[in-house]
PDB file of N, CA and C in Angstrom:
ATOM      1  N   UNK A   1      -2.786  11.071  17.511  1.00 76.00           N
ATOM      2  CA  UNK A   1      -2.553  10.364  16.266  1.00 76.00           C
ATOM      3  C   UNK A   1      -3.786  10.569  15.377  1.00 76.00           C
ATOM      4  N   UNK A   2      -3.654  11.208  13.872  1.00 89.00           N
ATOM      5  CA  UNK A   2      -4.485  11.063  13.055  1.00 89.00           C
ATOM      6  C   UNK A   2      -5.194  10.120  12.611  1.00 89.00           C
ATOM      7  N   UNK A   3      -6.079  10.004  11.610  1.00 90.00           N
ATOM      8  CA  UNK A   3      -6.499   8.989  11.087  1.00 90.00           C
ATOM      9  C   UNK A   3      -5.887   8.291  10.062  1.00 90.00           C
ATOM     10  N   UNK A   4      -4.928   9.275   9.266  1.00 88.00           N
ATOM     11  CA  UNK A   4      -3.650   8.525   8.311  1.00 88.00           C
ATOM     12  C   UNK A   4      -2.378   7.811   8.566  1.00 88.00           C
ATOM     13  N   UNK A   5      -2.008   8.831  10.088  1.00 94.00           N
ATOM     14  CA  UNK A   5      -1.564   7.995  10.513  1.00 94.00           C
ATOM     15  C   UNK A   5      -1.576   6.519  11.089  1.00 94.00           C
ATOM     16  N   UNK A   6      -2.791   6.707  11.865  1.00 96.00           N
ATOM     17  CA  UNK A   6      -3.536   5.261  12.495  1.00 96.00           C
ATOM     18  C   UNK A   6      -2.879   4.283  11.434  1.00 96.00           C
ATOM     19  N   UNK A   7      -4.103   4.519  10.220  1.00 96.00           N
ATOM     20  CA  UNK A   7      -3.892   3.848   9.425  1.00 96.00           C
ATOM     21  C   UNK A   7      -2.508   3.160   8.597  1.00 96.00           C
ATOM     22  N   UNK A   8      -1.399   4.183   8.444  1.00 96.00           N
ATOM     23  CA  UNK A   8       0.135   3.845   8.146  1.00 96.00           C
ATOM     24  C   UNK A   8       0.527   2.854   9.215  1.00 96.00           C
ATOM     25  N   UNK A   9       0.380   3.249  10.182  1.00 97.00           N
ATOM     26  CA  UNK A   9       0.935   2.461  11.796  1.00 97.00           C
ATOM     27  C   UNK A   9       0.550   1.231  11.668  1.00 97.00           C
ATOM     28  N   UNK A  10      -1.141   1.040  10.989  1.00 97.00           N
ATOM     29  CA  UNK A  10      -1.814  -0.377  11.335  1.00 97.00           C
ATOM     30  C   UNK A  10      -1.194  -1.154   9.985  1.00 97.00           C
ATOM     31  N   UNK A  11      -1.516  -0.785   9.167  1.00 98.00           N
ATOM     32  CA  UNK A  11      -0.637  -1.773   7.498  1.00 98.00           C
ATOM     33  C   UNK A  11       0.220  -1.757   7.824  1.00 98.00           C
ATOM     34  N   UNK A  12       1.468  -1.628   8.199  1.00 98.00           N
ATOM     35  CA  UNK A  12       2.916  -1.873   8.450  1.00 98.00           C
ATOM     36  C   UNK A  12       3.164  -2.846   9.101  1.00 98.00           C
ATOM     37  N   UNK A  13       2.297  -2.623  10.588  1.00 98.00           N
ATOM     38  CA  UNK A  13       2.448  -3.781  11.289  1.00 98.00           C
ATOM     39  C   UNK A  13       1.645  -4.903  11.021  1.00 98.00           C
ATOM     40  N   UNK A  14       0.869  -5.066  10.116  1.00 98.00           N
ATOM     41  CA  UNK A  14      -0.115  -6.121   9.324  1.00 98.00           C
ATOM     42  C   UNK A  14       1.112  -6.452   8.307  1.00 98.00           C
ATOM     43  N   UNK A  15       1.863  -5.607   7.586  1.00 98.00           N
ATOM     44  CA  UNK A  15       2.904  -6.128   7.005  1.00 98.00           C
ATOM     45  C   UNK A  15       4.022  -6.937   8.018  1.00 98.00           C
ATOM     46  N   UNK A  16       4.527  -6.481   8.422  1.00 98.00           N
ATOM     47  CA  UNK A  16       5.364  -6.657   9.335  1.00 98.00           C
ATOM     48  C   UNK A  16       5.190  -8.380  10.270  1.00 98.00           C
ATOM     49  N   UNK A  17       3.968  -8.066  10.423  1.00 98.00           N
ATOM     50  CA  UNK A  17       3.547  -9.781  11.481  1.00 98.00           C
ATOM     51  C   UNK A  17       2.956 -10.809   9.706  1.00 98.00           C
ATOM     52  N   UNK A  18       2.393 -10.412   9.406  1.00 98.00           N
ATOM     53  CA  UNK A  18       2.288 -11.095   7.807  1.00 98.00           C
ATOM     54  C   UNK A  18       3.746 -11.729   7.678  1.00 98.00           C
ATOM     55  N   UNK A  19       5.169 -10.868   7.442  1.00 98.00           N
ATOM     56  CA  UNK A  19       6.418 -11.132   6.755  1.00 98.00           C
ATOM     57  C   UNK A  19       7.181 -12.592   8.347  1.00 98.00           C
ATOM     58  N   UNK A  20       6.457 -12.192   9.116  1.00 98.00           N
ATOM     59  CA  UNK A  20       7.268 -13.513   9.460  1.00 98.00           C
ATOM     60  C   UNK A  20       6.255 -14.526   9.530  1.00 98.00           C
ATOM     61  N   UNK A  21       5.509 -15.087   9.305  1.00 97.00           N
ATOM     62  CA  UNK A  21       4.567 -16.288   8.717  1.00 97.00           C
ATOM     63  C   UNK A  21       6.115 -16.949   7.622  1.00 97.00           C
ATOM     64  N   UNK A  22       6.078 -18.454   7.336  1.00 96.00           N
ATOM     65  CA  UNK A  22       6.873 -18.806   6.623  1.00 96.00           C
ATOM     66  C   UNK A  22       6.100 -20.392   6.281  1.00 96.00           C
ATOM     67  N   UNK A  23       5.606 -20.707   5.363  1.00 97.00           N
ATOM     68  CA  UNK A  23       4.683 -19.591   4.413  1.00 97.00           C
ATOM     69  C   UNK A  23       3.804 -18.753   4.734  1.00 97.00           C
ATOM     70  N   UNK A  24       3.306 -17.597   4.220  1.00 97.00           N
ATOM     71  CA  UNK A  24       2.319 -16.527   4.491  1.00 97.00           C
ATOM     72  C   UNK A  24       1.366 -17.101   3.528  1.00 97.00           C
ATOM     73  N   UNK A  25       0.137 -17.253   3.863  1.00 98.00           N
ATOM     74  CA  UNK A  25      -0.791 -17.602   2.779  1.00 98.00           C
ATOM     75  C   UNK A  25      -1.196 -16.453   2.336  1.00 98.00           C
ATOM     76  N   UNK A  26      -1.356 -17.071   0.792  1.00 98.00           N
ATOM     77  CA  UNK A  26      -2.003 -15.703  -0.353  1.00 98.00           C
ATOM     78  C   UNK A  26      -3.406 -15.215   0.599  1.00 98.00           C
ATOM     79  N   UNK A  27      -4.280 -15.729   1.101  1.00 98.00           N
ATOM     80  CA  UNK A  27      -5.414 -14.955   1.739  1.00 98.00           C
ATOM     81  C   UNK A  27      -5.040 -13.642   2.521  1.00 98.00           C
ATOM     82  N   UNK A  28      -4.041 -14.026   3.707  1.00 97.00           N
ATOM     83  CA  UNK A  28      -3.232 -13.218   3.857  1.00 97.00           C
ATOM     84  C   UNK A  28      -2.823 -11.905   3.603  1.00 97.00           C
ATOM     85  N   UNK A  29      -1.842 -12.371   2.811  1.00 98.00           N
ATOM     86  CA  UNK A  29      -1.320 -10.796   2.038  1.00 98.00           C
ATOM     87  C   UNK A  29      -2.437 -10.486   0.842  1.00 98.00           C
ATOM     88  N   UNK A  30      -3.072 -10.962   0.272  1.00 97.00           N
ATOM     89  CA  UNK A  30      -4.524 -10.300  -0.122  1.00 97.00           C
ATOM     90  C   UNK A  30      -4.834  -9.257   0.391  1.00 97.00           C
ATOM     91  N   UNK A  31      -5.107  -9.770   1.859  1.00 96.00           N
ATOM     92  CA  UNK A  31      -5.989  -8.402   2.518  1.00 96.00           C
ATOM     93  C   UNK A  31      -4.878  -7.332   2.860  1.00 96.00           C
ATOM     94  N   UNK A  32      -3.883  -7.266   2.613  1.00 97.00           N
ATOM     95  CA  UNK A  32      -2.751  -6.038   2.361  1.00 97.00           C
ATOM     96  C   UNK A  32      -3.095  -5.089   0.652  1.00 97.00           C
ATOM     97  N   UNK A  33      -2.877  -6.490  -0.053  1.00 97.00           N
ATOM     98  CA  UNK A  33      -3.023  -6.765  -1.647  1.00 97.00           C
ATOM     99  C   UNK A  33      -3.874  -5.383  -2.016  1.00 97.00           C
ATOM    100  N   UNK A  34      -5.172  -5.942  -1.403  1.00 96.00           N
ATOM    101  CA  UNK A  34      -6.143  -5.463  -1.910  1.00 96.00           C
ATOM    102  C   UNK A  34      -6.882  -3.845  -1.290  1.00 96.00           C
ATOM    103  N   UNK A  35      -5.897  -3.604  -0.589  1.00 96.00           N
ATOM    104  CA  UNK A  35      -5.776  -1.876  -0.399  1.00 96.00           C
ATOM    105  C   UNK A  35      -4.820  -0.985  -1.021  1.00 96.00           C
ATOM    106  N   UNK A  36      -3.914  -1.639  -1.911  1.00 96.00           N
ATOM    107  CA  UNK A  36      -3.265  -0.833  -2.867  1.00 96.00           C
ATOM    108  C   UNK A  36      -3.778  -0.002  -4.106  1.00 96.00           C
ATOM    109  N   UNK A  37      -3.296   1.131  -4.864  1.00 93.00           N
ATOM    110  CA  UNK A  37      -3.987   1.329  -6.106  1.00 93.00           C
ATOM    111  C   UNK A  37      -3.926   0.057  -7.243  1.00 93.00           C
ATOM    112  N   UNK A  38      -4.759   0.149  -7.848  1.00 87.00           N
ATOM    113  CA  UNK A  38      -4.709  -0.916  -8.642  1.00 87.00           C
ATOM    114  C   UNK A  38      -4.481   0.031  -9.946  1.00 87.00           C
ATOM    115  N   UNK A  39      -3.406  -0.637 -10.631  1.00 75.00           N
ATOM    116  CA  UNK A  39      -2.744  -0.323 -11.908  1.00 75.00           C
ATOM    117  C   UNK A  39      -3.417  -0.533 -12.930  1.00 75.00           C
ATOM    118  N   UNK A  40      -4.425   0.868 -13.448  1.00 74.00           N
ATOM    119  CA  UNK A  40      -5.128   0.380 -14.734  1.00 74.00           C
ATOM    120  C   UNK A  40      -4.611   1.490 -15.516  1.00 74.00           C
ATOM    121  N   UNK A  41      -5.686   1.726 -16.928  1.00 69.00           N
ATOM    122  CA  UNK A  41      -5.521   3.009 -17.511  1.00 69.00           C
ATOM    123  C   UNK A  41      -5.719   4.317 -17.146  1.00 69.00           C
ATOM    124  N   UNK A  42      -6.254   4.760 -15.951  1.00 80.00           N
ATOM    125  CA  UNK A  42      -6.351   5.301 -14.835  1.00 80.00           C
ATOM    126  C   UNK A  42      -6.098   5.232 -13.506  1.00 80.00           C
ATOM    127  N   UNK A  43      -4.670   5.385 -13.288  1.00 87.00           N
ATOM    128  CA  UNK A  43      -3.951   5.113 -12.106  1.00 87.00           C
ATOM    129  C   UNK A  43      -4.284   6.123 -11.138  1.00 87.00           C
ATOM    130  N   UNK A  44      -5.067   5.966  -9.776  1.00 90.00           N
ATOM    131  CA  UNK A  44      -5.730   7.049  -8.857  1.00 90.00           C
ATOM    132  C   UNK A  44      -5.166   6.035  -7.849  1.00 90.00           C
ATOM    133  N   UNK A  45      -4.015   7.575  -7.037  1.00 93.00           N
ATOM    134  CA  UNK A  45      -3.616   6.956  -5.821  1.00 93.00           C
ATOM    135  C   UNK A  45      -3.577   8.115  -5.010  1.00 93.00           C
ATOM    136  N   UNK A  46      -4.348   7.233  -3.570  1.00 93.00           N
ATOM    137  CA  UNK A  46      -4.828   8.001  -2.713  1.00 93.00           C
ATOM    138  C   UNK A  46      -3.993   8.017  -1.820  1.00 93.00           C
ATOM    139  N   UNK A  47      -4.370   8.848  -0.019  1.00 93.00           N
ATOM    140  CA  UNK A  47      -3.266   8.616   0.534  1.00 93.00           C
ATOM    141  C   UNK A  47      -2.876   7.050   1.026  1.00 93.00           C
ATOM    142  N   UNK A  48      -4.502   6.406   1.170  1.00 94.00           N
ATOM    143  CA  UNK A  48      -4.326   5.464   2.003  1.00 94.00           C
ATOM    144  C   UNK A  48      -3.597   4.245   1.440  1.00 94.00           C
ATOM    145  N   UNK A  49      -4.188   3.956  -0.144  1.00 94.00           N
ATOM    146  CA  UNK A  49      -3.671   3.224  -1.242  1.00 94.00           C
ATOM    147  C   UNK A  49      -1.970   3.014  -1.211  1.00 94.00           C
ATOM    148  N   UNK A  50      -1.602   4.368  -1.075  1.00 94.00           N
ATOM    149  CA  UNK A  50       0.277   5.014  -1.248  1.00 94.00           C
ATOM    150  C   UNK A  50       0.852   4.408   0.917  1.00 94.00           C
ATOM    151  N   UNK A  51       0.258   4.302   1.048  1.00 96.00           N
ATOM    152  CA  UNK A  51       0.867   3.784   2.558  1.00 96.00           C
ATOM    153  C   UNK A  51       0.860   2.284   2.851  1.00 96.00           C
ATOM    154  N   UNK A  52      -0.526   1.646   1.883  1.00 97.00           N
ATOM    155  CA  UNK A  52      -0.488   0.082   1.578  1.00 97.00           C
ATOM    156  C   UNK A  52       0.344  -0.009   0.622  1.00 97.00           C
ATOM    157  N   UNK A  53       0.568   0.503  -0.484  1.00 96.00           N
ATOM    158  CA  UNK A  53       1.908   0.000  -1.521  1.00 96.00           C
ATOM    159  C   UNK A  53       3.352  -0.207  -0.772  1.00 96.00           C
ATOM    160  N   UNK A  54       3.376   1.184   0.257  1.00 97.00           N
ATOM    161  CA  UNK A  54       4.481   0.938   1.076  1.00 97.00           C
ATOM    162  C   UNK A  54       4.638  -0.168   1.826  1.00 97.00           C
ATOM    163  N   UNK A  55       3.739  -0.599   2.630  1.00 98.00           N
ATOM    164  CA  UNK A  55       3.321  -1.735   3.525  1.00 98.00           C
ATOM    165  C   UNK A  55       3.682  -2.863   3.057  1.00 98.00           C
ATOM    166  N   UNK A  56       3.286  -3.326   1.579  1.00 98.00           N
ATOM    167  CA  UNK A  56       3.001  -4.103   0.593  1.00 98.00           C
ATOM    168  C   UNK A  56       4.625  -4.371   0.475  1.00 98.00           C
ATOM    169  N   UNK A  57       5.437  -3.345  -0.419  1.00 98.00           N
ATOM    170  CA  UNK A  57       7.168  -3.548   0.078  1.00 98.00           C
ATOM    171  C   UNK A  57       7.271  -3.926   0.988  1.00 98.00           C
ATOM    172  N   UNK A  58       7.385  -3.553   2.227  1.00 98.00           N
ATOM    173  CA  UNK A  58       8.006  -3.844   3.796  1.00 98.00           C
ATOM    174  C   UNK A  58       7.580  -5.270   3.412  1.00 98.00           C
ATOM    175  N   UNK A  59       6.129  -5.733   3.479  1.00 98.00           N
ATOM    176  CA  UNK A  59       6.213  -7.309   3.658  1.00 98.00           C
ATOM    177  C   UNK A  59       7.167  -7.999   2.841  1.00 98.00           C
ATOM    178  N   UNK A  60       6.944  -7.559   1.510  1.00 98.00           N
ATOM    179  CA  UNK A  60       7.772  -8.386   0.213  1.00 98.00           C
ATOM    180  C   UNK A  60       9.444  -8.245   0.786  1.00 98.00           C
ATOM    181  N   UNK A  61      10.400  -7.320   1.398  1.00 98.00           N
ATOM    182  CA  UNK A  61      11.537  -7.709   1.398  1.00 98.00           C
ATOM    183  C   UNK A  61      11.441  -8.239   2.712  1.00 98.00           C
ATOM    184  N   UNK A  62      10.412  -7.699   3.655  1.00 98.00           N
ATOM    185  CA  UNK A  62      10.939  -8.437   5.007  1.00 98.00           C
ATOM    186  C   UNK A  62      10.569 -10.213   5.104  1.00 98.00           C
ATOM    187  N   UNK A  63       9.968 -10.477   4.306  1.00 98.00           N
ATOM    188  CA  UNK A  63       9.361 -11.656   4.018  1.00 98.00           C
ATOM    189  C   UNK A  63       9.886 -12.454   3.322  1.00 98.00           C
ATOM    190  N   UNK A  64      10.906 -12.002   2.609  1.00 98.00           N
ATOM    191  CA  UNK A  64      12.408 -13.192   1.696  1.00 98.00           C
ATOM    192  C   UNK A  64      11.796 -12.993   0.132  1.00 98.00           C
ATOM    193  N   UNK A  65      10.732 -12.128  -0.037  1.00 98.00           N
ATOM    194  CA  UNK A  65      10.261 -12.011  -1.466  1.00 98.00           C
ATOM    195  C   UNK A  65       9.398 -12.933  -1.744  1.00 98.00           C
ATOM    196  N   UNK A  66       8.391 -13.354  -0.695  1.00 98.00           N
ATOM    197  CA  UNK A  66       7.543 -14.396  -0.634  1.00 98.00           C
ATOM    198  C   UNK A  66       6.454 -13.925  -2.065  1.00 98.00           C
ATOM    199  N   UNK A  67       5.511 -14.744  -2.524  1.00 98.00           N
ATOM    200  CA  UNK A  67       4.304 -14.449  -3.272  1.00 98.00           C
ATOM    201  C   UNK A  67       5.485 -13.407  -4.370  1.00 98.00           C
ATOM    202  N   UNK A  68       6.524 -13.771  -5.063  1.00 98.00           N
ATOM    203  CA  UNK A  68       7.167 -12.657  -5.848  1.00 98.00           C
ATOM    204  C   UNK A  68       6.440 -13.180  -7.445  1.00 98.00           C
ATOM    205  N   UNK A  69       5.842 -13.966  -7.562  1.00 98.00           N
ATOM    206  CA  UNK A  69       4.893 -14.465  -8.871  1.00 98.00           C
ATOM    207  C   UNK A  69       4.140 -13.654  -9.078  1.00 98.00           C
ATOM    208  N   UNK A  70       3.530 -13.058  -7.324  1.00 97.00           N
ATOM    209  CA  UNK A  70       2.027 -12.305  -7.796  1.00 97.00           C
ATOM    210  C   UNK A  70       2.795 -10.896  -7.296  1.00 97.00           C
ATOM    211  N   UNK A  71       3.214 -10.514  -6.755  1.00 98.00           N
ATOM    212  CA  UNK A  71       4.174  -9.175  -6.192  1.00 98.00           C
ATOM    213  C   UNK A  71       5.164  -8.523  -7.125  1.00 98.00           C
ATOM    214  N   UNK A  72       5.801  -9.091  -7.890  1.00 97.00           N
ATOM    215  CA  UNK A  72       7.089  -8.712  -8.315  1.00 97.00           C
ATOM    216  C   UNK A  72       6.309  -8.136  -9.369  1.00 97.00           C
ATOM    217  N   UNK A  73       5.445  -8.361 -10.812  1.00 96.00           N
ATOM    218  CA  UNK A  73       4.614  -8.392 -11.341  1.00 96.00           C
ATOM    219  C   UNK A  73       3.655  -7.054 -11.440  1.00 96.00           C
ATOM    220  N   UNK A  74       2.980  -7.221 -10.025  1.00 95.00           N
ATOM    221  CA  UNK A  74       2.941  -5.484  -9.202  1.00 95.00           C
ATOM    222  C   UNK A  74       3.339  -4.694  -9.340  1.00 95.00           C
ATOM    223  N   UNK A  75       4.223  -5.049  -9.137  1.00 95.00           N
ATOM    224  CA  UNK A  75       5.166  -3.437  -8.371  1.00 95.00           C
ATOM    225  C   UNK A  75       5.937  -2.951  -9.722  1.00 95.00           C
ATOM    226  N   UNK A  76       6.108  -3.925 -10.414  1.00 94.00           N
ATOM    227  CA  UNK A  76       6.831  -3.698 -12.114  1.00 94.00           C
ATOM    228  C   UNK A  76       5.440  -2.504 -12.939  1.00 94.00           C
ATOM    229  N   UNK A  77       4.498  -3.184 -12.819  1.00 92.00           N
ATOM    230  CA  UNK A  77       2.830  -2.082 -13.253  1.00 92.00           C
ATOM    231  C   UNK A  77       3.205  -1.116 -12.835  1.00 92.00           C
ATOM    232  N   UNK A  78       2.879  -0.690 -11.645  1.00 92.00           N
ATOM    233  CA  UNK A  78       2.875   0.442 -10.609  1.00 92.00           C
ATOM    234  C   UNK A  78       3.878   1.314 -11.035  1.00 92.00           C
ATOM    235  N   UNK A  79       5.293   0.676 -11.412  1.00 91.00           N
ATOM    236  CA  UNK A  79       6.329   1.732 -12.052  1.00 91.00           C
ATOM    237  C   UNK A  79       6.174   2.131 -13.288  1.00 91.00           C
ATOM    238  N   UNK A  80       5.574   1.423 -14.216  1.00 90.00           N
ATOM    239  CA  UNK A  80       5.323   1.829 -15.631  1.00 90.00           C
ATOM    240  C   UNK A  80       4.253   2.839 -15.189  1.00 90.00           C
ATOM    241  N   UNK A  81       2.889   2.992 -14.380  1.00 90.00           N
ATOM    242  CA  UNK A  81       1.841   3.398 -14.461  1.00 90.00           C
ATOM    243  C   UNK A  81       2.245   4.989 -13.318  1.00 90.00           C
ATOM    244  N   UNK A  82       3.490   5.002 -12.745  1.00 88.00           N
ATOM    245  CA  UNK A  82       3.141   6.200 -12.270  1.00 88.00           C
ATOM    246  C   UNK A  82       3.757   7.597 -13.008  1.00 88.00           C
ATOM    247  N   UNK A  83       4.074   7.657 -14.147  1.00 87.00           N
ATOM    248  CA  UNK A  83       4.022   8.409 -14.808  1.00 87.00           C
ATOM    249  C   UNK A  83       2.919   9.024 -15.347  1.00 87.00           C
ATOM    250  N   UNK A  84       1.746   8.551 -15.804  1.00 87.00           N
ATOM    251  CA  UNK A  84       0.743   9.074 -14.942  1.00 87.00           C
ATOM    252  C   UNK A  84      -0.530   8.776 -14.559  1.00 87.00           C
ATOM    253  N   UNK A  85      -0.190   8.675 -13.095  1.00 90.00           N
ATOM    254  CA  UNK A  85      -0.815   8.528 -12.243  1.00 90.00           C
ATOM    255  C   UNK A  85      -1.050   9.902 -11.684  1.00 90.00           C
ATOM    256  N   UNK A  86      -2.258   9.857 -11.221  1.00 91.00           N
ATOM    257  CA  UNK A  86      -2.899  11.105 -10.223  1.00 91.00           C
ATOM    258  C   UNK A  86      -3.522  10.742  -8.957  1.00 91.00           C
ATOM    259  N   UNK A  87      -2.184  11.413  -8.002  1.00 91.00           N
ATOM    260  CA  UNK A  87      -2.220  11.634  -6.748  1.00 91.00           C
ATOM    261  C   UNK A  87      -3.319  12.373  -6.084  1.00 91.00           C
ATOM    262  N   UNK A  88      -4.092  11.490  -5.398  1.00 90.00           N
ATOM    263  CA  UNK A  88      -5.303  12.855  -4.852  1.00 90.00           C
ATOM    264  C   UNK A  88      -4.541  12.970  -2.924  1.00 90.00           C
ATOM    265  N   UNK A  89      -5.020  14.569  -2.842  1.00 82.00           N
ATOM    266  CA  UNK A  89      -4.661  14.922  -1.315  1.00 82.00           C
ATOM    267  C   UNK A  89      -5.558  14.465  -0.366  1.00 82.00           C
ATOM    268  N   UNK A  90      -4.751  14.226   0.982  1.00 71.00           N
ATOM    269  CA  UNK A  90      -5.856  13.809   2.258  1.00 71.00           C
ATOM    270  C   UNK A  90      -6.967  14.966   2.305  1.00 71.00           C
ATOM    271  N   UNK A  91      -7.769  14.237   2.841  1.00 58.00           N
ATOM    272  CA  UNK A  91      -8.674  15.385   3.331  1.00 58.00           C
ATOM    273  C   UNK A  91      -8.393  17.080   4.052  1.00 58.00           C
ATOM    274  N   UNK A  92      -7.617  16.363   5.075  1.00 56.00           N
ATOM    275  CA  UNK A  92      -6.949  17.310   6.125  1.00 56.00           C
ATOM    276  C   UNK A  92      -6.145  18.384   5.643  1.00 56.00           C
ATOM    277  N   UNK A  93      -5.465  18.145   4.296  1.00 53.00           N
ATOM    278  CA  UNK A  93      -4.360  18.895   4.088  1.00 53.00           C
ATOM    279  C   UNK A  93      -5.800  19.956   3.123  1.00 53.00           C
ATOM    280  N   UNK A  94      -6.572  18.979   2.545  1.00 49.00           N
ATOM    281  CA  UNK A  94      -7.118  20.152   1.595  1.00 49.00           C
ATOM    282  C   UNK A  94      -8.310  20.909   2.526  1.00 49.00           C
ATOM    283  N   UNK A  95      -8.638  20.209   3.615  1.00 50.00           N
ATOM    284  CA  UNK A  95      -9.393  21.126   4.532  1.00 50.00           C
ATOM    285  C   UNK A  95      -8.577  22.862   5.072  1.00 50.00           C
ATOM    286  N   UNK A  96      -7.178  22.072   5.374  1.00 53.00           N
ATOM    287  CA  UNK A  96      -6.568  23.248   6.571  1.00 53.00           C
ATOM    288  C   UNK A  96      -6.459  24.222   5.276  1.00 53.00           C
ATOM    289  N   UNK A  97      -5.905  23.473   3.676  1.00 52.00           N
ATOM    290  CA  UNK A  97      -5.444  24.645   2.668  1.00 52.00           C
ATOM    291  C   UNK A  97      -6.667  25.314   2.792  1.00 52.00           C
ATOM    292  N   UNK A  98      -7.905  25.409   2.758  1.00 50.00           N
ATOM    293  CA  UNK A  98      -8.913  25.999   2.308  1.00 50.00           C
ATOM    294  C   UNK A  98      -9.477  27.132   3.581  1.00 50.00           C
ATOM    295  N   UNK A  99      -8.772  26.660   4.605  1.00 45.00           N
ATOM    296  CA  UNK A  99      -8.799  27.544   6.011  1.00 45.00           C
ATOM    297  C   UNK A  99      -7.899  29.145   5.895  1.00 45.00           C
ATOM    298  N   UNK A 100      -6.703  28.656   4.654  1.00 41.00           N
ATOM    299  CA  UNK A 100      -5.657  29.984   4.888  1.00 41.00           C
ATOM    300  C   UNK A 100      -6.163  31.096   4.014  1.00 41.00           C
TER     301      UNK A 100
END
């Protein structure tokens, strides 16, 4: 297992045990929160950022749409802002490209 992966595997299931808490406290999903890209005038999303946004979903529907004041709000940005947004590559992929 990679290190991106690791990482996908571990936010999911931080989402995942987060979404059945009933209530989940905002501290909580914060520390999910706060590994996403953040939606400014320069939208930079990385790999790890793009696997917490995913994460970030999984909790929000598996969770009944908990925190949808501070979530829903989100994820509404994130769609206006990825038009453009710039995707940067893992390491790995731009290591092996630079191998061929």
């Amino acid at each position: 297992m990679d290190e991106n992966e690791f990482f996908r595997e571990t936010v999911q299931h931080l989402a995942r045990c987060l979404s059945s808490l009933n209530p989940t406290p905002w501290e909580k999903v914060n520390t999910l929160f706060m590994l996403c890209p953040q939606a400014s005038s320069s939208f930079v999303v990385n790999p790890r950022s793009q696997e917490a946004s995913i994460a970030l979903g999984l909790y929000f529907l598996q969770s009944g749409f908990q925190h949808q004041e501070k979530l829903l709000p989100y994820f509404l940005k994130v769609l206006k802002c990825l038009t453009n947004a710039q995707f940067e590559e893992p390491l790995s992929r731009i290591r092996n490209g630079d191998r061929k």
